[in-house]
Structures are given as structure tokens and as C-alpha cells.
mmCIF file of C-alpha atoms and ligand atoms in Angstrom:
data_model
loop_
_atom_site.group_PDB
_atom_site.id
_atom_site.type_symbol
_atom_site.label_atom_id
_atom_site.label_comp_id
_atom_site.label_asym_id
_atom_site.label_seq_id
_atom_site.Cartn_x
_atom_site.Cartn_y
_atom_site.Cartn_z
ATOM 1 C CA MET A 1 -49.818 66.869 18.170
ATOM 2 C CA ALA A 2 -53.224 65.726 17.184
ATOM 3 C CA ALA A 3 -51.905 65.238 13.529
ATOM 4 C CA ALA A 4 -48.962 63.302 14.582
ATOM 5 C CA GLY A 5 -51.078 60.962 16.966
ATOM 6 C CA PHE A 6 -53.453 60.303 13.957
ATOM 7 C CA PHE A 7 -50.463 59.521 11.772
ATOM 8 C CA PHE A 8 -49.211 57.097 14.366
ATOM 9 C CA SER A 9 -52.339 55.188 14.785
ATOM 10 C CA LEU A 10 -52.730 55.162 10.843
ATOM 11 C CA THR A 11 -49.322 53.683 10.657
ATOM 12 C CA ALA A 12 -50.215 51.136 13.372
ATOM 13 C CA LEU A 13 -53.370 50.335 11.545
ATOM 14 C CA VAL A 14 -51.416 49.671 8.255
ATOM 15 C CA ILE A 15 -48.917 47.401 9.982
ATOM 16 C CA LEU A 16 -51.796 45.623 11.713
ATOM 17 C CA ILE A 17 -53.442 44.991 8.213
ATOM 18 C CA GLN A 18 -50.113 43.996 6.717
ATOM 19 C CA LEU A 19 -49.631 41.555 9.520
ATOM 20 C CA ALA A 20 -53.075 40.042 9.248
ATOM 21 C CA THR A 21 -52.579 39.651 5.499
ATOM 22 C CA SER A 22 -49.180 38.030 5.610
ATOM 23 C CA LEU A 23 -50.399 35.686 8.615
ATOM 24 C CA ASN A 24 -53.316 34.704 6.348
ATOM 25 C CA SER A 25 -51.227 33.931 3.360
ATOM 26 C CA CYS A 26 -48.782 32.073 5.641
ATOM 27 C CA LEU A 27 -51.481 29.918 6.903
ATOM 28 C CA ALA A 28 -52.801 29.408 3.463
ATOM 29 C CA ALA A 29 -49.284 28.353 2.174
ATOM 30 C CA THR A 30 -49.015 25.641 4.883
ATOM 31 C CA PRO A 31 -50.306 22.410 3.390
ATOM 32 C CA VAL A 32 -53.365 21.273 5.171
ATOM 33 C CA HIS A 33 -52.723 17.579 5.975
ATOM 34 C CA HIS A 34 -55.654 16.600 7.989
ATOM 35 C CA SER A 35 -55.841 12.840 8.339
ATOM 36 C CA GLY A 36 -58.496 12.526 5.640
ATOM 37 C CA ARG A 37 -56.056 13.617 3.073
ATOM 38 C CA SER A 38 -53.077 11.710 4.349
ATOM 39 C CA THR A 39 -55.034 8.497 4.487
ATOM 40 C CA ARG A 40 -56.308 8.998 1.006
ATOM 41 C CA PHE A 41 -52.566 9.398 -0.039
ATOM 42 C CA ILE A 42 -51.965 5.947 1.480
ATOM 43 C CA ARG A 43 -55.052 4.377 -0.100
ATOM 44 C CA THR A 44 -54.066 5.633 -3.673
ATOM 45 C CA SER A 45 -50.424 4.722 -3.146
ATOM 46 C CA CYS A 46 -51.254 1.114 -1.948
ATOM 47 C CA GLN A 47 -53.536 0.632 -5.048
ATOM 48 C CA THR A 48 -50.392 0.764 -7.072
ATOM 49 C CA THR A 49 -48.833 -2.220 -5.305
ATOM 50 C CA LEU A 50 -49.476 -5.950 -5.683
ATOM 51 C CA HIS A 51 -50.986 -6.286 -2.117
ATOM 52 C CA PRO A 52 -53.345 -3.263 -1.765
ATOM 53 C CA ASN A 53 -55.190 -4.524 1.371
ATOM 54 C CA LEU A 54 -52.097 -5.631 3.330
ATOM 55 C CA CYS A 55 -50.544 -2.304 2.289
ATOM 56 C CA PHE A 56 -53.443 -0.140 3.402
ATOM 57 C CA THR A 57 -53.930 -1.888 6.908
ATOM 58 C CA THR A 58 -50.151 -1.757 7.492
ATOM 59 C CA PHE A 59 -49.644 1.878 6.442
ATOM 60 C CA ALA A 60 -52.699 3.623 7.467
ATOM 61 C CA PRO A 61 -51.679 3.998 11.051
ATOM 62 C CA TYR A 62 -48.574 5.917 9.742
ATOM 63 C CA ALA A 63 -50.650 8.274 7.578
ATOM 64 C CA THR A 64 -50.315 11.401 9.494
ATOM 65 C CA ARG A 65 -46.581 10.774 9.871
ATOM 66 C CA ILE A 66 -46.079 10.255 6.366
ATOM 67 C CA ARG A 67 -48.118 13.334 5.352
ATOM 68 C CA GLY A 68 -48.498 12.667 1.597
ATOM 69 C CA SER A 69 -44.638 12.597 1.080
ATOM 70 C CA PRO A 70 -43.518 9.945 -1.389
ATOM 71 C CA ARG A 71 -40.020 9.888 0.237
ATOM 72 C CA SER A 72 -41.502 9.396 3.763
ATOM 73 C CA LEU A 73 -43.616 6.657 2.400
ATOM 74 C CA ALA A 74 -40.644 4.911 0.907
ATOM 75 C CA THR A 75 -38.695 5.225 4.153
ATOM 76 C CA THR A 76 -41.508 3.953 6.315
ATOM 77 C CA ALA A 77 -41.933 1.073 3.899
ATOM 78 C CA LEU A 78 -38.285 0.147 4.079
ATOM 79 C CA SER A 79 -38.368 0.416 7.797
ATOM 80 C CA LEU A 80 -41.485 -1.910 8.156
ATOM 81 C CA ALA A 81 -39.975 -4.410 5.765
ATOM 82 C CA LEU A 82 -36.695 -4.388 7.718
ATOM 83 C CA ASN A 83 -38.358 -4.898 11.030
ATOM 84 C CA THR A 84 -40.542 -7.716 9.681
ATOM 85 C CA THR A 85 -37.538 -9.274 8.011
ATOM 86 C CA ARG A 86 -35.470 -9.104 11.298
ATOM 87 C CA PHE A 87 -38.350 -10.741 13.198
ATOM 88 C CA ALA A 88 -38.694 -13.515 10.629
ATOM 89 C CA THR A 89 -34.910 -14.248 10.780
ATOM 90 C CA LYS A 90 -34.987 -14.435 14.537
ATOM 91 C CA SER A 91 -38.019 -16.837 14.524
ATOM 92 C CA VAL A 92 -36.617 -19.242 11.748
ATOM 93 C CA ALA A 93 -33.401 -19.333 13.536
ATOM 94 C CA SER A 94 -35.055 -20.413 16.708
ATOM 95 C CA LEU A 95 -37.248 -23.047 14.761
ATOM 96 C CA SER A 96 -34.030 -24.335 13.131
ATOM 97 C CA LYS A 97 -32.482 -25.027 16.440
ATOM 98 C CA ARG A 98 -35.406 -27.320 17.669
ATOM 99 C CA HIS A 99 -34.840 -30.744 18.627
ATOM 100 C CA GLY A 100 -36.225 -33.469 16.449
ATOM 101 C CA LEU A 101 -35.606 -31.874 13.272
ATOM 102 C CA LYS A 102 -34.149 -34.009 10.420
ATOM 103 C CA ARG A 103 -30.777 -32.978 9.415
ATOM 104 C CA ARG A 104 -32.094 -31.791 5.970
ATOM 105 C CA GLU A 105 -34.840 -29.854 7.511
ATOM 106 C CA ALA A 106 -32.415 -27.922 9.941
ATOM 107 C CA ALA A 107 -30.337 -27.372 6.810
ATOM 108 C CA ALA A 108 -33.040 -25.834 4.892
ATOM 109 C CA LEU A 109 -34.092 -23.603 7.747
ATOM 110 C CA ARG A 110 -30.485 -22.614 8.254
ATOM 111 C CA ASP A 111 -30.209 -21.630 4.460
ATOM 112 C CA CYS A 112 -33.414 -19.531 5.019
ATOM 113 C CA VAL A 113 -31.991 -17.706 7.879
ATOM 114 C CA GLN A 114 -28.961 -16.896 5.980
ATOM 115 C CA GLU A 115 -30.864 -15.709 2.798
ATOM 116 C CA VAL A 116 -33.322 -13.622 4.847
ATOM 117 C CA GLY A 117 -30.431 -12.393 6.939
ATOM 118 C CA ASP A 118 -28.895 -11.065 3.645
ATOM 119 C CA SER A 119 -32.207 -9.204 3.104
ATOM 120 C CA VAL A 120 -31.804 -7.532 6.608
ATOM 121 C CA ASP A 121 -28.398 -6.045 5.480
ATOM 122 C CA GLU A 122 -29.832 -4.922 2.111
ATOM 123 C CA LEU A 123 -32.811 -3.244 3.501
ATOM 124 C CA LYS A 124 -30.611 -1.633 6.231
ATOM 125 C CA ASP A 125 -28.188 -0.206 3.536
ATOM 126 C CA SER A 126 -31.185 0.916 1.526
ATOM 127 C CA ILE A 127 -32.562 2.973 4.400
ATOM 128 C CA THR A 128 -29.200 4.520 5.223
ATOM 129 C CA LYS A 129 -28.695 5.383 1.534
ATOM 130 C CA LEU A 130 -32.222 7.010 1.313
ATOM 131 C CA GLY A 131 -31.619 9.117 4.282
ATOM 132 C CA LEU A 132 -28.377 10.610 2.897
ATOM 133 C CA PRO A 133 -28.659 14.278 1.868
ATOM 134 C CA SER A 134 -28.956 14.286 -1.843
ATOM 135 C CA ALA A 135 -26.718 16.055 -4.327
ATOM 136 C CA GLY A 136 -29.566 15.821 -6.910
ATOM 137 C CA GLY A 137 -29.451 15.045 -10.686
ATOM 138 C CA SER A 138 -27.360 11.958 -11.564
ATOM 139 C CA ASP A 139 -26.171 11.389 -7.961
ATOM 140 C CA PHE A 140 -29.839 11.063 -6.959
ATOM 141 C CA ARG A 141 -30.643 8.658 -9.793
ATOM 142 C CA ARG A 142 -27.591 6.495 -9.127
ATOM 143 C CA ARG A 143 -28.436 6.299 -5.443
ATOM 144 C CA MET A 144 -32.152 5.233 -6.245
ATOM 145 C CA SER A 145 -30.780 2.722 -8.718
ATOM 146 C CA ASP A 146 -28.536 1.150 -5.920
ATOM 147 C CA ILE A 147 -31.564 0.966 -3.646
ATOM 148 C CA GLN A 148 -33.771 -0.641 -6.322
ATOM 149 C CA THR A 149 -31.119 -3.152 -6.918
ATOM 150 C CA TRP A 150 -30.761 -3.967 -3.193
ATOM 151 C CA VAL A 151 -34.528 -4.142 -2.467
ATOM 152 C CA SER A 152 -35.012 -6.420 -5.439
ATOM 153 C CA ALA A 153 -32.249 -8.680 -4.158
ATOM 154 C CA ALA A 154 -34.028 -8.924 -0.787
ATOM 155 C CA LEU A 155 -37.035 -9.908 -2.607
ATOM 156 C CA THR A 156 -35.147 -12.616 -4.476
ATOM 157 C CA ASN A 157 -33.678 -13.890 -1.191
ATOM 158 C CA ASP A 158 -37.090 -14.249 0.256
ATOM 159 C CA ASP A 159 -38.335 -16.302 -2.833
ATOM 160 C CA THR A 160 -35.042 -18.399 -2.728
ATOM 161 C CA CYS A 161 -35.811 -19.384 1.071
ATOM 162 C CA MET A 162 -39.383 -20.543 0.122
ATOM 163 C CA ASP A 163 -38.144 -22.378 -2.896
ATOM 164 C CA GLY A 164 -35.729 -24.225 -0.681
ATOM 165 C CA LEU A 165 -38.509 -25.416 1.559
ATOM 166 C CA SER A 166 -40.805 -26.505 -1.123
ATOM 167 C CA GLY A 167 -38.981 -29.868 -1.467
ATOM 168 C CA LYS A 168 -40.532 -32.909 0.112
ATOM 169 C CA SER A 169 -37.793 -33.102 2.738
ATOM 170 C CA VAL A 170 -39.263 -30.574 5.054
ATOM 171 C CA ASN A 171 -42.208 -31.458 7.443
ATOM 172 C CA ARG A 172 -45.380 -29.756 6.152
ATOM 173 C CA ILE A 173 -46.206 -28.087 9.438
ATOM 174 C CA LEU A 174 -42.739 -26.663 9.776
ATOM 175 C CA LYS A 175 -42.914 -25.477 6.321
ATOM 176 C CA THR A 176 -46.240 -23.747 6.636
ATOM 177 C CA ARG A 177 -44.930 -21.979 9.843
ATOM 178 C CA VAL A 178 -41.743 -20.631 8.116
ATOM 179 C CA ARG A 179 -43.725 -19.782 4.946
ATOM 180 C CA ARG A 180 -46.272 -17.706 6.847
ATOM 181 C CA ARG A 181 -43.444 -15.512 8.040
ATOM 182 C CA VAL A 182 -41.400 -15.250 4.954
ATOM 183 C CA VAL A 183 -44.504 -14.579 2.795
ATOM 184 C CA LYS A 184 -45.281 -11.502 4.891
ATOM 185 C CA VAL A 185 -41.691 -10.345 4.546
ATOM 186 C CA ALA A 186 -41.929 -10.927 0.675
ATOM 187 C CA HIS A 187 -45.084 -8.969 0.521
ATOM 188 C CA LEU A 188 -43.792 -5.959 2.538
ATOM 189 C CA THR A 189 -40.636 -5.972 0.681
ATOM 190 C CA SER A 190 -42.485 -5.884 -2.664
ATOM 191 C CA ILE A 191 -44.588 -3.007 -1.342
ATOM 192 C CA ALA A 192 -41.271 -1.213 -0.343
ATOM 193 C CA LEU A 193 -39.896 -1.756 -3.739
ATOM 194 C CA ALA A 194 -43.056 -0.287 -5.386
ATOM 195 C CA PHE A 195 -42.779 2.844 -3.120
ATOM 196 C CA VAL A 196 -39.088 3.262 -3.837
ATOM 197 C CA ASN A 197 -39.827 2.905 -7.518
ATOM 198 C CA ARG A 198 -42.534 5.673 -7.172
ATOM 199 C CA TYR A 199 -40.421 7.944 -5.278
ATOM 200 C CA ALA A 200 -37.564 7.561 -7.767
ATOM 201 C CA ALA A 201 -39.999 8.272 -10.679
ATOM 202 C CA ALA A 202 -41.717 11.289 -9.052
ATOM 203 C CA ALA A 203 -38.517 12.934 -8.015
ATOM 204 C CA THR A 204 -36.783 12.320 -11.456
ATOM 205 C CA HIS A 205 -39.789 13.880 -13.382
ATOM 206 C CA LYS A 206 -39.986 16.940 -11.157
HETATM 207 C C1 NAG B 301 -38.735 -0.657 13.376
HETATM 208 O O1 NAG B 301 -38.125 -0.890 14.560
HETATM 209 C C2 NAG B 301 -37.250 0.209 15.119
HETATM 210 C C3 NAG B 301 -36.540 -0.370 16.297
HETATM 211 O O2 NAG B 301 -37.306 -1.247 17.027
HETATM 212 C C4 NAG B 301 -38.339 1.289 15.436
HETATM 213 O O3 NAG B 301 -37.660 2.379 15.976
HETATM 214 C C5 NAG B 301 -39.091 1.630 14.248
HETATM 215 O O4 NAG B 301 -39.997 2.784 14.557
HETATM 216 C C6 NAG B 301 -39.696 0.542 13.525
HETATM 217 N N1 NAG B 301 -40.287 1.162 12.226
HETATM 218 C C7 NAG B 301 -41.519 1.378 12.037
HETATM 219 C C8 NAG B 301 -41.842 1.838 10.691
HETATM 220 O O5 NAG B 301 -42.352 0.815 12.773
#
């Protein structure tokens, strides 16, 4: 009886030790993403973009959500670019409907709304495509290449809008207003493109 009791408590002890060990290794295997490390990832990623300061102030609040993931960084960047682009389209559209605009000014603004509106579609499609489950390999590369093409096209649209405004026919104050919004859109889109490129390269070289 005493021997059996000793055996059982020995077994219990062994199980306990195993449990503690596996719990320990389980905890060690979980990546520790405290905010310092997540923020550092944002900082170093932003340094590879053309607008590191705008990038860091924009993305730092999302650091713990992104958790050091290049894919999540790219998705967040596309989503932020999309939201900013949508807002810019709406505000330029309402500017274009103001009274007192010369016909040429209204036309230039409407062109902008159309071009930046195309960017909205391209960014939306990119987010959808990035979110699809990947079959890996050539499928992944083709998909990333499509996304790179669309985000580059969005960037070109933003430039086209601003080029269309640079003629003398548009009032300077109006030009400045539109420019301020579209420049922000272009910068965020350029950051999104950098992060998409980074994710494509990182995942391909794995
Ligand atoms: C963009 O806007 C959508 C809808 O308003 C929102 O759900 C999403 O969180 C926004 N994206 C970011 C990154 O803030």
C-alpha cells in the first residue's frame, strides 16, 4: 500500500515537472512583442521609405497591432492610404461644386476627383488581393506583382492630379488646398508601396 502511494506521488511529481517544463518552453516560444519592440519595427521600417517622419507618426499608434509583421504592416499601410484617398476625393469633389469657380478650375478639380477616385479602386483591390489566402510560390509572386502595379498606378494618378492643377488657370488658394490633401495621399501611397515591396521581397526570400 505504502509503495503504491509512493509510486503515485512520484508519478504526480513527474507529471508536474513535465507540465512546468512544457509550459515554460511554450512561454519561451511565444514571441514577446512588448510595445518597445513593435515600435522599433515601425521605426526601422519607416526609415526605408521616402517619408520617414510622416511614416513614423502615422504608424506608431498601430505598432502593437502590427506586431512586427511585414504583411500586417503592408495591409495597414494600404488601409491608411485608402482612407486618406477616400477623404481627399470627397473634399476635392465638394470644392469642385463651389460657386464662383471658373469653368477651367471646376474642370481641373473634376479631373482630380476622377483620377484620385481611380486610386481608391486600385487601393481597395490591392487590400482585397493581399487578404486572400495564398497558394504560395508563383501564385504569391503574381499576386504581389499585381498589387505593386496597382499601387504604382495609384501613385501616378495622384501626380497626374497635381500636374493638372499646376497650370496658371487655377486660383492659387484653391490649388494649395487641393495640393495639401493630395500630397498627403501621395506620400501615404508611396509608403504603402514601399511596405508592399518589402513584404514581397521578405516573403520571396524565405
Ligand atoms: C479605414 O477606415 C475604415 C472604415 O472607416 C476603418 O474600419 C479602418 O480601421 C480604417 N483603417 C485604418 C488603418 O485606420
